[in-house]
XYZ file of C-alpha atoms in Angstrom:
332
model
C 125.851 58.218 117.367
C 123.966 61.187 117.720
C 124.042 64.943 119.050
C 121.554 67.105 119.699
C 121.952 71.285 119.152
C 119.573 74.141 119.478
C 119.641 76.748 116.718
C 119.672 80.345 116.677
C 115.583 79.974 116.518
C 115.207 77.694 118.892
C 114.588 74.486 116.933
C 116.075 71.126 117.800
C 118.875 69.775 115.171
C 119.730 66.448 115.549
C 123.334 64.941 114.078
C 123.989 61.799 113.183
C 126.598 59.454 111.615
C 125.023 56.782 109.763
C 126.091 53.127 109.380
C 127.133 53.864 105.469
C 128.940 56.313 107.109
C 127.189 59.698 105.856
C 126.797 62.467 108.129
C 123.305 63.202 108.915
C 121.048 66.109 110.776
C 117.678 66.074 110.897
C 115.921 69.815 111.058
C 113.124 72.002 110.535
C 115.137 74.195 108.265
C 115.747 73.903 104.615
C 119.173 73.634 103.024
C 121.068 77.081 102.933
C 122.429 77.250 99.648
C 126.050 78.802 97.884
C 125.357 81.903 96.009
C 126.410 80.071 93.120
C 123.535 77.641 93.470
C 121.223 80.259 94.409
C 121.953 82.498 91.530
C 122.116 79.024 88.835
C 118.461 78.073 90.536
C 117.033 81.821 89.975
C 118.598 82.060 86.790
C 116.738 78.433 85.672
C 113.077 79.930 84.501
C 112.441 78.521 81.006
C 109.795 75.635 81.219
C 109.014 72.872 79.338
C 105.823 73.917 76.808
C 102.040 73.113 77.317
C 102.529 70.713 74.928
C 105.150 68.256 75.823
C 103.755 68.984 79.704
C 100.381 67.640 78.949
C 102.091 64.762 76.692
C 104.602 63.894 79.577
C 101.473 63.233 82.234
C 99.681 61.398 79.477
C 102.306 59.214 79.201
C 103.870 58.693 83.054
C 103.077 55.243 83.459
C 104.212 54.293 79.991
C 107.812 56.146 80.952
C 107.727 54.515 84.636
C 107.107 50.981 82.960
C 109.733 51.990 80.332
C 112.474 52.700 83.187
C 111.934 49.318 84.798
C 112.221 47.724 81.412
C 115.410 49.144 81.400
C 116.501 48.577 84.595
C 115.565 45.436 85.244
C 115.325 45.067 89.417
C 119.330 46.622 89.578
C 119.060 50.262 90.078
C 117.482 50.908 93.567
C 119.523 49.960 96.485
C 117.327 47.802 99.035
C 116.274 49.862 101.768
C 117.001 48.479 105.026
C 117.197 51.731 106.817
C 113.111 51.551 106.531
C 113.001 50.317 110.627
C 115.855 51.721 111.928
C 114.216 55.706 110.914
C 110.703 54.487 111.298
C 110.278 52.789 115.016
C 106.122 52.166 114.391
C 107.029 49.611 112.139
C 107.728 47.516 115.115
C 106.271 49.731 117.778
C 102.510 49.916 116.651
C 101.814 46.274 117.667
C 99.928 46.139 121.526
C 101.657 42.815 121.862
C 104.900 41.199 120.801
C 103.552 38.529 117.955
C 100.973 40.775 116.930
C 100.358 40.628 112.940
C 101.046 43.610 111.468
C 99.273 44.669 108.243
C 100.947 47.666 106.124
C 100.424 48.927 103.061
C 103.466 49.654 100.512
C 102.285 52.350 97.860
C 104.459 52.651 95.044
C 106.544 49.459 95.918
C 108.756 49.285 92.642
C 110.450 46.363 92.533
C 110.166 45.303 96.245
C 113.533 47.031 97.487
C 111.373 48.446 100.768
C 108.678 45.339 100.527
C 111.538 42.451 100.659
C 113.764 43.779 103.298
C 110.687 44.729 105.698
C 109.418 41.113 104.916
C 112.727 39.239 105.999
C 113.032 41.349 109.398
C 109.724 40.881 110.297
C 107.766 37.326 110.196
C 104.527 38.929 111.664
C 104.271 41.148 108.795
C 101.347 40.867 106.303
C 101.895 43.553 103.050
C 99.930 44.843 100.667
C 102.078 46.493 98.130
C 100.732 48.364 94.304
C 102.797 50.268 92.345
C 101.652 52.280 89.015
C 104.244 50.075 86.604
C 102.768 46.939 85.529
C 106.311 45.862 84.902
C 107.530 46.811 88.152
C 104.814 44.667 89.496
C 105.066 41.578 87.511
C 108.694 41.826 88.588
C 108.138 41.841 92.501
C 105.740 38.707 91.740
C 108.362 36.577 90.291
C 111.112 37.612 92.793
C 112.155 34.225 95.178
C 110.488 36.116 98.377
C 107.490 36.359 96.970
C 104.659 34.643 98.825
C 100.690 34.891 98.306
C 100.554 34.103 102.104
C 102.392 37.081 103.507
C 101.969 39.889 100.595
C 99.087 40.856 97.820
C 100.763 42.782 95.287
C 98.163 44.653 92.573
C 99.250 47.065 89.919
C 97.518 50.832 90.500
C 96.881 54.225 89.727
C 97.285 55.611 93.254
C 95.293 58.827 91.909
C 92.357 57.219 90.381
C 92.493 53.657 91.047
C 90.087 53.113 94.658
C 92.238 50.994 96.493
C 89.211 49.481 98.678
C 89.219 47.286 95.396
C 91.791 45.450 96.685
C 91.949 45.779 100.042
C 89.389 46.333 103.201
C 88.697 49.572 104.685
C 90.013 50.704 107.978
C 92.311 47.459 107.608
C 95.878 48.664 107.532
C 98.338 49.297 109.896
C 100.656 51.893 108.624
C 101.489 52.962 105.108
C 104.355 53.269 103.488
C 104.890 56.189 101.331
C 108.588 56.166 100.392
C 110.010 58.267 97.107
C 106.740 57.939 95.465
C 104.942 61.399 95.665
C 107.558 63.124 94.051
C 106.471 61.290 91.043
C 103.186 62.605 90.960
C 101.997 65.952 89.360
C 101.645 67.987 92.488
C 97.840 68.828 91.302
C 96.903 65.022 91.854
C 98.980 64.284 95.407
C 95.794 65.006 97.342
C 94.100 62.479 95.162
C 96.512 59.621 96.704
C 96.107 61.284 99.955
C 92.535 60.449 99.501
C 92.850 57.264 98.750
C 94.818 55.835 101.261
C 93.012 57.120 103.648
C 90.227 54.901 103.139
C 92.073 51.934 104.102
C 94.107 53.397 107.267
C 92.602 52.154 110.754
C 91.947 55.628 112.355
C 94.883 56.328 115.034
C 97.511 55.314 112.385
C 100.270 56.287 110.530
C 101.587 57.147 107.159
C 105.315 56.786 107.097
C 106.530 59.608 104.296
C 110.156 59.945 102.816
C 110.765 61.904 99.587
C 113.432 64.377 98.050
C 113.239 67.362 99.905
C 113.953 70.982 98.532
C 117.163 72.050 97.305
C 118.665 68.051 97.607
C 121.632 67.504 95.248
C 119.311 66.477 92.391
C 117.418 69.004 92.453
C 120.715 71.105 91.532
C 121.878 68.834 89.147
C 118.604 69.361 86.353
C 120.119 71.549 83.406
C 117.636 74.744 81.824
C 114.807 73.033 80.223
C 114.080 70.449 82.486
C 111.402 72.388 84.868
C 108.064 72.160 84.879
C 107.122 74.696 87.322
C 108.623 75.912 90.748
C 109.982 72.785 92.524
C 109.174 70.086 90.035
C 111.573 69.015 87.032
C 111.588 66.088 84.666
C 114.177 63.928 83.642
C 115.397 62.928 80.228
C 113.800 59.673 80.248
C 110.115 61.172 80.974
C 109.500 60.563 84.447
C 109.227 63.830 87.078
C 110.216 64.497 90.231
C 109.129 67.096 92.647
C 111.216 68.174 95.555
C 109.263 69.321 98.863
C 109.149 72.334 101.400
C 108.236 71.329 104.847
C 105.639 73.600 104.619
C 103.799 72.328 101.622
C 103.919 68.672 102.544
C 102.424 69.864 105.933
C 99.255 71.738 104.177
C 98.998 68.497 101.694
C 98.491 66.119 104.734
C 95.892 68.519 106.750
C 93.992 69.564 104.042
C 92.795 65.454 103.268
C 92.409 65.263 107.016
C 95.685 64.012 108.639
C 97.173 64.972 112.170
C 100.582 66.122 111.539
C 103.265 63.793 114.424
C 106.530 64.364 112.322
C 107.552 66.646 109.696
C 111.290 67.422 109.514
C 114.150 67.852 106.608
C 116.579 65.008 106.762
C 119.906 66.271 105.264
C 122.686 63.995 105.011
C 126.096 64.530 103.445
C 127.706 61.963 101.294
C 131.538 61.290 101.093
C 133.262 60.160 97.694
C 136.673 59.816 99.368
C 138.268 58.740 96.365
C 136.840 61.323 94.130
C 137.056 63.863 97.079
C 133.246 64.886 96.465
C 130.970 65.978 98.861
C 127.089 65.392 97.971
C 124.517 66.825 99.706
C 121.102 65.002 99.925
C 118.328 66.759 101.326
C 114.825 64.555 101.708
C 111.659 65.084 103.858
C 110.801 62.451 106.144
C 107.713 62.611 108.038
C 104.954 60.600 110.123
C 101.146 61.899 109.611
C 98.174 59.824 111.416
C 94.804 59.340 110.776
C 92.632 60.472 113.148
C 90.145 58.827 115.369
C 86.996 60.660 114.424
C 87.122 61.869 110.665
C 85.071 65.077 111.586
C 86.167 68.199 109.294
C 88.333 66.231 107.131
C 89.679 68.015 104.615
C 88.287 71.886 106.358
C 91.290 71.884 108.289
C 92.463 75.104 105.640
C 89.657 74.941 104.128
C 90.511 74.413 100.614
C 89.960 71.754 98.695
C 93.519 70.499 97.708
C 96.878 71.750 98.454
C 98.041 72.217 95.115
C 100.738 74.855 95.604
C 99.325 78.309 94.309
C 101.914 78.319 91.512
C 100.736 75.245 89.502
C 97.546 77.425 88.057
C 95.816 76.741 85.308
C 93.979 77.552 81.856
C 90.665 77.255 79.879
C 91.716 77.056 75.744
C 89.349 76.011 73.872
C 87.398 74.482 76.837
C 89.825 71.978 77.518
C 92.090 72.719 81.324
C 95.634 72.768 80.491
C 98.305 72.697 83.263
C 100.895 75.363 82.827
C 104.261 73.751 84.791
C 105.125 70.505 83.488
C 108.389 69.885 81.641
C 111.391 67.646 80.722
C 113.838 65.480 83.209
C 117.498 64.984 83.039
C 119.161 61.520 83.633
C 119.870 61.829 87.066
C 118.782 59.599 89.394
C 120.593 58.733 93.101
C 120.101 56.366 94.892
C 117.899 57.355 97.528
């Protein structure tokens, strides 16, 4: 079910009740939030030091890796909304049995890779994912098959993914709760890098926490890095996005913006009588045809976002906004 309003500035809101039976709008505005978590937000300004900053990004993959060893393959839910909010999954093919070949960065576990695998036969996947341990575990799951998937473990901001697979080769990529994870001065730097292998004319399929989503207001003081981006207690970071960043982000590496909209949803704990609110981004960015004035579109060279600046001491560059995470992850 859906239903479609028109704000007081003109831009299209679109409702919907989902099948888990959250209520969900998609819109171009963020989140309007309570005074109470505006005022618990603007009072939240201490930030984790240089120190432990510079020691959390040394040691991200080490945490990730850590979290799956604790974790095991149990604490994502399988995602098999992934066709039903992104139609080119099925729609890019020019004929009905056409193979498709996508690209999964960041797969975890496999609980986007596995579910698009069993819907769709004429599906070939690569999927890479910084954990080695994540990897190793999507290679021994029972749906893993060297004839419909390559799975490789890699640095998405310094590995060169033509390593493992051709350029100009993929169909659409799949970039689900995975840039969050990344400092937001190295997010061009996977940008970059996938868009080597993209076929010019298609997609990347993005879906992240978006800004102000009910984790976001969950971190306690001491767990922010810098303005949007917190870390949990168990090392890893997340960063929550603005509409408007994650627009400048894609166009500055080159990308043709097609979708770019806040997806807020509304979870009910009936028992607990709790409301949630989730807030993510979801978004659809395509490559272009000719590559000409790729990355001039603003004409900078990255979109890091102006408050992430940084520091010469003692000739070495020091970040200033990292910092430490709570325990709080939901299931996205």
């Amino acid at each position: 079910m859906f239903q479609e309003k028109t704000s007081a500035n003109h831009l299209n809101v679109v409702t919907t009740s989902t099948e888990d039976g959250a209520f969900q709008k998609k819109a171009h505005s963020a989140r309007i939030l309570s005074p109470e978590e505006a005022e618990r937000l603007e009072n939240d300004r201490v930030l984790v030091s240089e120190f432990k900053q510079l020691k959390l990004e040394k040691e991200a993959q080490k945490n990730w890796d850590l979290f799956y060893k604790r974790n095991s393959t149990n604490f994502f839910k399988d995602r098999h909304w992934t066709t039903r909010e992104f139609q080119e999954l099925k729609a890019f093919r020019e004929f009905a049995d056409q193979k498709l070949t996508i690209l999964e960065a960041g797969c975890g576990v496999g609980n986007c890779l596995f579910p698009l695998l069993e819907d769709d036969l004429n599906i070939f996947a690569y999927a890479c994912d910084f954990s080695p341990r994540a990897v190793e575990y999507v290679k021994k799951n029972a749906l893993y098959s060297t004839e419909r998937c390559k799975v490789f473990q890699c640095d998405l901001t310094k590995d060169d993914l033509l390593e493992n697979i051709p350029a100009d080769s993929v169909d659409v990529v799949t970039l689900i709760f995975v840039l969050s994870a990344i400092h937001p001065e190295k997010m061009h730097l996977v940008l970059k890098n996938i868009y080597k292998v993209l076929k010019p004319g298609k997609c990347v399929l993005f879906r992240d926490y978006g800004l102000y989503d009910h984790a976001m207001l969950r971190f306690k003081s001491g767990s922010k890095l810098g303005e949007n981006f917190y870390v949990r207690q168990d090392g890893t970071r997340s960063y929550f996005f603005t509409e408007e960043f994650l627009s400048q982000l894609f166009k500055s590496e080159g990308y043709e913006q097609v979708v770019n909209e806040y997806v807020q949803r509304e979870t009910v704990n009936r028992k607990e009588d709790l409301r949630i609110p989730r807030v993510f981004l979801q978004s659809k960015f395509q490559k272009p045809f000719t590559s000409q004035g790729r990355g001039k579109n603003l004409g900078v060279k990255n979109a890091s976002p102006p408050h992430f600046k940084e520091k010469r001491k003692n000739r070495i560059k020091i970040h200033l906004h990292l910092g430490l995470i709570y325990p709080c992850f939901l299931h996205k």
